[in-house]
PDB file of C-alpha atoms and ligand atoms in Angstrom:
ATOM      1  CA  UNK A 305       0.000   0.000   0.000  1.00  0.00           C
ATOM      2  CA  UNK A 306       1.156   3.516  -0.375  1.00  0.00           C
ATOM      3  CA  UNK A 307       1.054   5.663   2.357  1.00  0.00           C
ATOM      4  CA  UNK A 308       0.953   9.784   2.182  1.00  0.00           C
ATOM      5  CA  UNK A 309       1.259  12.173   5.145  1.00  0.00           C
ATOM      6  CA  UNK A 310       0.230  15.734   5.189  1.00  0.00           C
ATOM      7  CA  UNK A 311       2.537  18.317   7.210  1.00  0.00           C
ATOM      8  CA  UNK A 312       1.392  21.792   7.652  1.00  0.00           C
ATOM      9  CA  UNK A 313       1.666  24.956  10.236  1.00  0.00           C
ATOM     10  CA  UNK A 314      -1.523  25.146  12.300  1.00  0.00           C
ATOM     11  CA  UNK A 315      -4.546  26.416  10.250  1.00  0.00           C
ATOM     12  CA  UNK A 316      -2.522  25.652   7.209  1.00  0.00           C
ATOM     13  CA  UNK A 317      -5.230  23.432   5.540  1.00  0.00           C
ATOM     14  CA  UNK A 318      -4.420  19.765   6.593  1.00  0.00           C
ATOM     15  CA  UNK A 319      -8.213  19.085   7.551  1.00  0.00           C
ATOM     16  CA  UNK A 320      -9.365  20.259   4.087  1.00  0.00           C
ATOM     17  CA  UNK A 321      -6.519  18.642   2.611  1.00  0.00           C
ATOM     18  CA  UNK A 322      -8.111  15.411   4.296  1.00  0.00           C
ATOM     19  CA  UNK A 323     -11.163  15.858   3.596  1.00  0.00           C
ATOM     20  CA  UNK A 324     -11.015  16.428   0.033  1.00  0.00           C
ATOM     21  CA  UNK A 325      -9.149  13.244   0.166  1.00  0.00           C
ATOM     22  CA  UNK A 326     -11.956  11.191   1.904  1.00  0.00           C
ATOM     23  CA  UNK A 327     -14.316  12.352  -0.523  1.00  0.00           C
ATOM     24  CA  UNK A 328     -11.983  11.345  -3.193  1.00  0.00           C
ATOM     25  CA  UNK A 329     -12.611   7.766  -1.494  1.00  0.00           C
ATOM     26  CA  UNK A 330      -8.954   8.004   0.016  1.00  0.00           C
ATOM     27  CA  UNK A 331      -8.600   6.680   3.750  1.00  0.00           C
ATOM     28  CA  UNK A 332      -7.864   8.851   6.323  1.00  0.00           C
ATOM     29  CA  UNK A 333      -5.752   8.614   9.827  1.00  0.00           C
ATOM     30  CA  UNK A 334      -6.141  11.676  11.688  1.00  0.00           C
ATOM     31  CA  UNK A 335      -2.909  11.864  14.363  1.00  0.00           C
ATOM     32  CA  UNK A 336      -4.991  14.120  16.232  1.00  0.00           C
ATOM     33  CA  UNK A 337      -7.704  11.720  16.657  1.00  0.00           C
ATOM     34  CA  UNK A 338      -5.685   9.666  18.903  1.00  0.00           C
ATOM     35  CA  UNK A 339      -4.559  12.403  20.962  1.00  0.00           C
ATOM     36  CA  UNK A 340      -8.162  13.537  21.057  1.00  0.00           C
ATOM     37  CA  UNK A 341      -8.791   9.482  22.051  1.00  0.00           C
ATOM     38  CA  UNK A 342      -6.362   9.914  24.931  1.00  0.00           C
ATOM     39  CA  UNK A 343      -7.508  13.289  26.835  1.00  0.00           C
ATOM     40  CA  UNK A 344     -10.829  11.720  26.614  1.00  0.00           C
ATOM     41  CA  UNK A 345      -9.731   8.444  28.342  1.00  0.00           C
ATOM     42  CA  UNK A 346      -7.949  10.508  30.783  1.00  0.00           C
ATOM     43  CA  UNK A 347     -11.616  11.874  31.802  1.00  0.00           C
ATOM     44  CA  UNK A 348     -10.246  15.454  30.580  1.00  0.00           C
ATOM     45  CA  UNK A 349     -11.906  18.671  29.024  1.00  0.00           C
ATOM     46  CA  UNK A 350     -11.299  18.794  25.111  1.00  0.00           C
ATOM     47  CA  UNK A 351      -9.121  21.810  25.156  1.00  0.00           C
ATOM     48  CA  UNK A 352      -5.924  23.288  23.413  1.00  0.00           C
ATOM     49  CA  UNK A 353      -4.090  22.723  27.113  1.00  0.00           C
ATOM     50  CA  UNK A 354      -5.169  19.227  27.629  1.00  0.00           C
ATOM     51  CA  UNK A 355      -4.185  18.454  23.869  1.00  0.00           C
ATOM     52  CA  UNK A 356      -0.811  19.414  24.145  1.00  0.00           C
ATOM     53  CA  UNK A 357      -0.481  18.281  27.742  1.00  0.00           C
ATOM     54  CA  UNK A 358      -0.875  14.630  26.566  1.00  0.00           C
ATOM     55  CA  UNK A 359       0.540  14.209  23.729  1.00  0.00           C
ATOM     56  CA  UNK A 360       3.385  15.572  25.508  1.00  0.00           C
ATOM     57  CA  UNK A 361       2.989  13.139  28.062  1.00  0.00           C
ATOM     58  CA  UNK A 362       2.512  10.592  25.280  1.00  0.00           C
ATOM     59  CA  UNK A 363       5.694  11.235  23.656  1.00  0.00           C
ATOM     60  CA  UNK A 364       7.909  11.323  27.185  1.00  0.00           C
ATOM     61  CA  UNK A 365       6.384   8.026  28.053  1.00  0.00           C
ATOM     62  CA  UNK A 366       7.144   6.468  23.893  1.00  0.00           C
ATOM     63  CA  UNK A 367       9.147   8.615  22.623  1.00  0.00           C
ATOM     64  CA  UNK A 368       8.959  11.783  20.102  1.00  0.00           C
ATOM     65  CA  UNK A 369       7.179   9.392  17.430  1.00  0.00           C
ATOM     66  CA  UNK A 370       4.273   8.161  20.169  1.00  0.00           C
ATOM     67  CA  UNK A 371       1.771   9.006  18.338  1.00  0.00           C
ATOM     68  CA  UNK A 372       3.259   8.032  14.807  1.00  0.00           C
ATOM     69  CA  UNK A 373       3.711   3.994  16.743  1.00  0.00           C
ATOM     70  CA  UNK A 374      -0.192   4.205  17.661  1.00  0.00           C
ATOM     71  CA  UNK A 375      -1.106   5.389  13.761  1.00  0.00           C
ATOM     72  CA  UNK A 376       0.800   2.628  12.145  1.00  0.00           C
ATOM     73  CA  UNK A 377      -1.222  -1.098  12.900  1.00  0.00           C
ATOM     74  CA  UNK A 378      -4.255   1.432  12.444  1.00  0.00           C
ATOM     75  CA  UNK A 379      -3.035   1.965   8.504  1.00  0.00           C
ATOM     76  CA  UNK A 380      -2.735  -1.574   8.157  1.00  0.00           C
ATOM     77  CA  UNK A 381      -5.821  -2.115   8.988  1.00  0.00           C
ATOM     78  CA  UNK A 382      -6.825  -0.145   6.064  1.00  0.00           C
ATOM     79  CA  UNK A 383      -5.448  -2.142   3.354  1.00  0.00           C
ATOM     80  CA  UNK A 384      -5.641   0.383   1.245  1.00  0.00           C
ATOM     81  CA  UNK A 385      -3.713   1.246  -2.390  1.00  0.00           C
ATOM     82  CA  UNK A 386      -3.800   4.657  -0.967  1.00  0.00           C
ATOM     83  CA  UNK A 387      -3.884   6.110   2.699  1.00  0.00           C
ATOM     84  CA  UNK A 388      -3.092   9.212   4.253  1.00  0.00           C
ATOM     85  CA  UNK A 389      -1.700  10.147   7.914  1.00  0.00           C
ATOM     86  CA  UNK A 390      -2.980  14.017   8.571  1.00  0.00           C
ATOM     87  CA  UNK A 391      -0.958  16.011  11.674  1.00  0.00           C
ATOM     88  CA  UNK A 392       2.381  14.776  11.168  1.00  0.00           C
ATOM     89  CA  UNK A 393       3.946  17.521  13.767  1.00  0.00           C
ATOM     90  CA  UNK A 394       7.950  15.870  13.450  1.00  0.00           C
ATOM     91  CA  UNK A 395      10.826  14.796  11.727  1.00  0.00           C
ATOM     92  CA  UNK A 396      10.995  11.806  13.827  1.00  0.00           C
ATOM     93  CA  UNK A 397       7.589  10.956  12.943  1.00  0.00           C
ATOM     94  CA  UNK A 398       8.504  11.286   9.752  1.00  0.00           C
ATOM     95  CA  UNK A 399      11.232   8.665   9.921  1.00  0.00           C
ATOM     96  CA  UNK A 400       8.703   6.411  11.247  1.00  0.00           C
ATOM     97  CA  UNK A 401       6.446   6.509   8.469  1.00  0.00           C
ATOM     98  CA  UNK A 402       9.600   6.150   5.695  1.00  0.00           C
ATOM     99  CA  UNK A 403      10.903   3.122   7.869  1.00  0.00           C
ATOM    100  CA  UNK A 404       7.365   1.440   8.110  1.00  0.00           C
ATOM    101  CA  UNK A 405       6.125   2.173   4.558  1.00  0.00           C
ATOM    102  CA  UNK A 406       8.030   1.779   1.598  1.00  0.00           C
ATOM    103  CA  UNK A 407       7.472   4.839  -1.239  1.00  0.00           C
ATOM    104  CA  UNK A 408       6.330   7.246   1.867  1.00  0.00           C
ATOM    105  CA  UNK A 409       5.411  10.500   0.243  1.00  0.00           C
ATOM    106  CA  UNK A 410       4.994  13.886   2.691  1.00  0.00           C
ATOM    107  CA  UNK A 411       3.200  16.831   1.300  1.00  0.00           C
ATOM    108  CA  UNK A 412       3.347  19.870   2.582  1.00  0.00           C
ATOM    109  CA  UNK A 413       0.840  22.778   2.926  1.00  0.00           C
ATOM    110  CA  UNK A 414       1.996  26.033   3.162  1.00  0.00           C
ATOM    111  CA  UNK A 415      -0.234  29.118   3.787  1.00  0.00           C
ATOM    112  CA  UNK A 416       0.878  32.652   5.169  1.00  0.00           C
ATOM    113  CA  UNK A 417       0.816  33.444   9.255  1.00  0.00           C
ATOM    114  CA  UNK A 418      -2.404  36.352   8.532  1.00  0.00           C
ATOM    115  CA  UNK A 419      -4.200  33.812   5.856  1.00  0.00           C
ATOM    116  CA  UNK A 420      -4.125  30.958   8.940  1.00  0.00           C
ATOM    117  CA  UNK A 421      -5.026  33.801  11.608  1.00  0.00           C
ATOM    118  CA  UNK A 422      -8.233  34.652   9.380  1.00  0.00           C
ATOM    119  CA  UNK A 423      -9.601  31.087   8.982  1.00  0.00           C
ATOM    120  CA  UNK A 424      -8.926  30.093  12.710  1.00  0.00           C
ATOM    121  CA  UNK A 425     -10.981  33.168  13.832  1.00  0.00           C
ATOM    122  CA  UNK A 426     -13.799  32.007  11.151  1.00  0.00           C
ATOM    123  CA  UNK A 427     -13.628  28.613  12.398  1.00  0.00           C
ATOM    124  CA  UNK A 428     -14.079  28.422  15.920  1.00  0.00           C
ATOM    125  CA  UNK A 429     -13.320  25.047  17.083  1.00  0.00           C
ATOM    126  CA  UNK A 430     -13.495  24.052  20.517  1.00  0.00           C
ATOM    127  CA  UNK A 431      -9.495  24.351  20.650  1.00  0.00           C
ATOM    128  CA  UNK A 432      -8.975  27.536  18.893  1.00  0.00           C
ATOM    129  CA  UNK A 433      -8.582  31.008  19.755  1.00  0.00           C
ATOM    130  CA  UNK A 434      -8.328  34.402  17.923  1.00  0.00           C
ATOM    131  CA  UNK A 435      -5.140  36.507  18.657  1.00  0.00           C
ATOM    132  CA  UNK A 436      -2.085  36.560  16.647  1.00  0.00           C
ATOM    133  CA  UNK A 437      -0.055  36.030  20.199  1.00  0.00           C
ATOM    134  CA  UNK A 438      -2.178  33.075  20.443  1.00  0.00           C
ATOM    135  CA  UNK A 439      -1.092  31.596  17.285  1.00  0.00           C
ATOM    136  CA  UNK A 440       2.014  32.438  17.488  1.00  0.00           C
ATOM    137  CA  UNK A 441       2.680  30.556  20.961  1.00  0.00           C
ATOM    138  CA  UNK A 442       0.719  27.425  19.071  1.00  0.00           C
ATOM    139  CA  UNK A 443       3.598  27.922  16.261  1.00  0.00           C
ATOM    140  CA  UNK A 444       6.695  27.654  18.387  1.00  0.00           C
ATOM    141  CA  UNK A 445       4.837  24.488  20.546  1.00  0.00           C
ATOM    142  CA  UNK A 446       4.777  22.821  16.948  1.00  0.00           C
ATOM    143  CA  UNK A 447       7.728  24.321  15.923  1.00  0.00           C
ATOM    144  CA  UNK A 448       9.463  23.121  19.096  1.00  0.00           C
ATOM    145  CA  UNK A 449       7.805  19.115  18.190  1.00  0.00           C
ATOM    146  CA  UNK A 450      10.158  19.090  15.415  1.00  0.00           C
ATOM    147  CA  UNK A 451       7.484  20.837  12.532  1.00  0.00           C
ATOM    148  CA  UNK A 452      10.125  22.944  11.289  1.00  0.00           C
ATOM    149  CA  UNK A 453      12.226  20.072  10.474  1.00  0.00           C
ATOM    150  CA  UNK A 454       9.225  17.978   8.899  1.00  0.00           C
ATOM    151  CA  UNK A 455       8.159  20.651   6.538  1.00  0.00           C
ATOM    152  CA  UNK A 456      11.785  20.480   5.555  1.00  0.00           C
ATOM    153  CA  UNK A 457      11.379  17.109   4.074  1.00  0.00           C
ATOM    154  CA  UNK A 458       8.473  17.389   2.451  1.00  0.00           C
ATOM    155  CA  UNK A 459       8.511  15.316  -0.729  1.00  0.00           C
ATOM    156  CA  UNK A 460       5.927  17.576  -2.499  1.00  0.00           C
ATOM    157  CA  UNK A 461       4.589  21.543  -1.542  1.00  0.00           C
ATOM    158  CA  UNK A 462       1.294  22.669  -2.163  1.00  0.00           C
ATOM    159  CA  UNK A 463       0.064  26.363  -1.123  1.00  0.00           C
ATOM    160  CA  UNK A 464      -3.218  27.524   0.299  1.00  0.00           C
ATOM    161  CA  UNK A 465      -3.405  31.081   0.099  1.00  0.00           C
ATOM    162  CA  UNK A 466      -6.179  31.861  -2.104  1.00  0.00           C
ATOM    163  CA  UNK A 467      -9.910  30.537  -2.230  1.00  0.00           C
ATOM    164  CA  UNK A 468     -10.844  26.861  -0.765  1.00  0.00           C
ATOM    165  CA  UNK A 469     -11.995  25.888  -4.089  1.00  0.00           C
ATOM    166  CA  UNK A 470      -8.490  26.867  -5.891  1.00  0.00           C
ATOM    167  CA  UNK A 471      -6.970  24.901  -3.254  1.00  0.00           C
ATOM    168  CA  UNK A 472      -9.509  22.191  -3.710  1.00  0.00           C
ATOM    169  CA  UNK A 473      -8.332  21.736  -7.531  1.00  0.00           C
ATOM    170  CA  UNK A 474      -5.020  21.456  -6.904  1.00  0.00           C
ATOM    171  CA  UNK A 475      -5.408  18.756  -4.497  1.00  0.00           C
ATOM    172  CA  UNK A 476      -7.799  16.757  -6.382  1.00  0.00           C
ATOM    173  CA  UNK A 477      -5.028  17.059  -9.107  1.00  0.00           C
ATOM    174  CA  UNK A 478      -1.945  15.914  -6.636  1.00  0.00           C
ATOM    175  CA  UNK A 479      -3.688  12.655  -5.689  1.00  0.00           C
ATOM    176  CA  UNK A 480      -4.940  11.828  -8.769  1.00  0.00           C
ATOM    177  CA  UNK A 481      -1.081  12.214 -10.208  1.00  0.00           C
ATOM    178  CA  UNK A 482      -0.329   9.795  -7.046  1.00  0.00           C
ATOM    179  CA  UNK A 483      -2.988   7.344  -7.180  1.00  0.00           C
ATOM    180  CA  UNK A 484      -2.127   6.902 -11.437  1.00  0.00           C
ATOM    181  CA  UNK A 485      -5.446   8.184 -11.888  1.00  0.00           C
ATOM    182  CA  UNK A 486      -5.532   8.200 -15.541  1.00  0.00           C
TER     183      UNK A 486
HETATM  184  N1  LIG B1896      -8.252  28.254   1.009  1.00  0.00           N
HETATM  185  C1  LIG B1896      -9.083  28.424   2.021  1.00  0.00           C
HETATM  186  N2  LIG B1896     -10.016  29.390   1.969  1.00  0.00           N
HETATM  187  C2  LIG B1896     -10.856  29.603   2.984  1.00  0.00           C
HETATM  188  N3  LIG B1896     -10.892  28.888   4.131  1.00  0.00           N
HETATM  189  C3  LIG B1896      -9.997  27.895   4.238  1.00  0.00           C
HETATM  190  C4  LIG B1896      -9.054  27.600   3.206  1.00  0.00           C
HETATM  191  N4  LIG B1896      -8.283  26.568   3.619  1.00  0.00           N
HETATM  192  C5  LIG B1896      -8.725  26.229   4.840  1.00  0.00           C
HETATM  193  N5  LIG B1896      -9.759  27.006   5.211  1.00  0.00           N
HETATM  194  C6  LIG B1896     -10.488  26.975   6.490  1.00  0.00           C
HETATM  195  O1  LIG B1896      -9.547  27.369   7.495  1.00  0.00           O
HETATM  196  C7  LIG B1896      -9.733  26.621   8.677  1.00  0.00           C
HETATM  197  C8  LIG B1896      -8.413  25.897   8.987  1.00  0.00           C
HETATM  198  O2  LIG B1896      -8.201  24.874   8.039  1.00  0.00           O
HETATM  199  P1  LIG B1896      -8.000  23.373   8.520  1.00  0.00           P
HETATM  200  O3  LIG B1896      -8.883  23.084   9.678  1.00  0.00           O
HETATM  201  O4  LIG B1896      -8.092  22.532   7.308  1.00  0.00           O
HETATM  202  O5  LIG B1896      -6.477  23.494   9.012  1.00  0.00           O
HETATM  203  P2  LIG B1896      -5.576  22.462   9.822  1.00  0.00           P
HETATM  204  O6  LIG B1896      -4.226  22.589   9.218  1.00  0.00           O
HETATM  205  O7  LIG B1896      -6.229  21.130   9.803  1.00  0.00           O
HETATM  206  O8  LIG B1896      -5.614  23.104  11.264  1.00  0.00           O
HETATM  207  P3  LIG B1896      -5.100  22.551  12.697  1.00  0.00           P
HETATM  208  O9  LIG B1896      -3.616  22.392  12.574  1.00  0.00           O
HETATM  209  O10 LIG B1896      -5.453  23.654  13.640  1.00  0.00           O
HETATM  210  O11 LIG B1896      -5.851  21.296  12.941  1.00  0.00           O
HETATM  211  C9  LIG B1896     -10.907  25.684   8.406  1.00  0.00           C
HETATM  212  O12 LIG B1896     -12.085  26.253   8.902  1.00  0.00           O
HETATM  213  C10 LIG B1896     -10.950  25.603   6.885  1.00  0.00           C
HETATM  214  O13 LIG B1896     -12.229  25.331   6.388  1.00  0.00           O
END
């Protein structure tokens, strides 16, 4: 099976990039989902705190790739031509996935800092918050999980800075080119 992960700054586009791809009939693992999993196992409130309070706890218990080890039998599963892993947040995750699954392709998204504040305020998720400060501190948490390094080995970029449905095109285009649509 061939496996692609998305990497992208917060608010970049990763759950449209995923959901374009489930409607395209590709499989997805959402990382998040099994940190989401966790702080709900743990009894705790779904907030931005708790979120990154265990999957830091996560990773000092396994390791920086925790959450990567958890993803992996759950893409087997799948047995899918075609899967993709959404939230990849390090290099180390990144690793994983190459070691685990041969042909490993990372994509990233890249959108500009006032493009991601915009969409976060518009969105409104029980997690997200409004203020450039705000974002900025969720930046250097990511950044500080190894992002910086991940986006740095992206196989293939993609940008999101204009309207959903230009960025809907291009995506629809990428996996088709890596699923030999014809
Ligand atoms: N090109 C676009 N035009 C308008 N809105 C967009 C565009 N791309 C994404 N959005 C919206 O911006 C918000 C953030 O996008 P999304 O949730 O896909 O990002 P994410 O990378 O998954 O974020 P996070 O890292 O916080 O989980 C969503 O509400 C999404 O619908």
């Amino acid at each position: 099976m061939k496996v692609i992960g998305v990497v992208g700054m917060p608010a970049s586009g990763k759950g449209e990039f995923s959901r374009i791809a489930q409607e395209a009939g590709i499989p997805v693992i959402v990382m998040g989902d099994m940190i989401r999993k966790a702080v709900r196992e743990a009894g705790l409130e779904p907030n931005d705190t708790n979120f990154g309070a265990t999957a830091n706890r996560l990773r000092a218990e396994r390791g920086m790739d925790a959450i990567a080890q958890l993803c992996v039998p759950e893409i087997r599963r799948l047995n899918a031509p075609l899967a993709l892993v959404d939230g990849i947040r390090g290099d180390t995750e990144v690793a994983l996935f190459r070691k685990y699954f041969e042909g490993f392709t990372l994509i990233s998204i890249e959108s500009p800092f006032e493009k991601r504040l915009d969409r976060i305020a518009a969105r409104a998720r029980s997690d997200d918050f409004t203020t450039a400060d705000a974002l900025k501190n969720r930046d250097q948490r990511e950044l500080g999980w190894g992002l910086g390094k991940a986006l740095e080995q992206a196989d293939i970029r993609i940008r999101n800075e204009g309207t959903l449905e230009e960025f809907e095109r291009d995506v629809k285009h990428l996996l088709g080119e890596l699923r030999g649509d014809p």
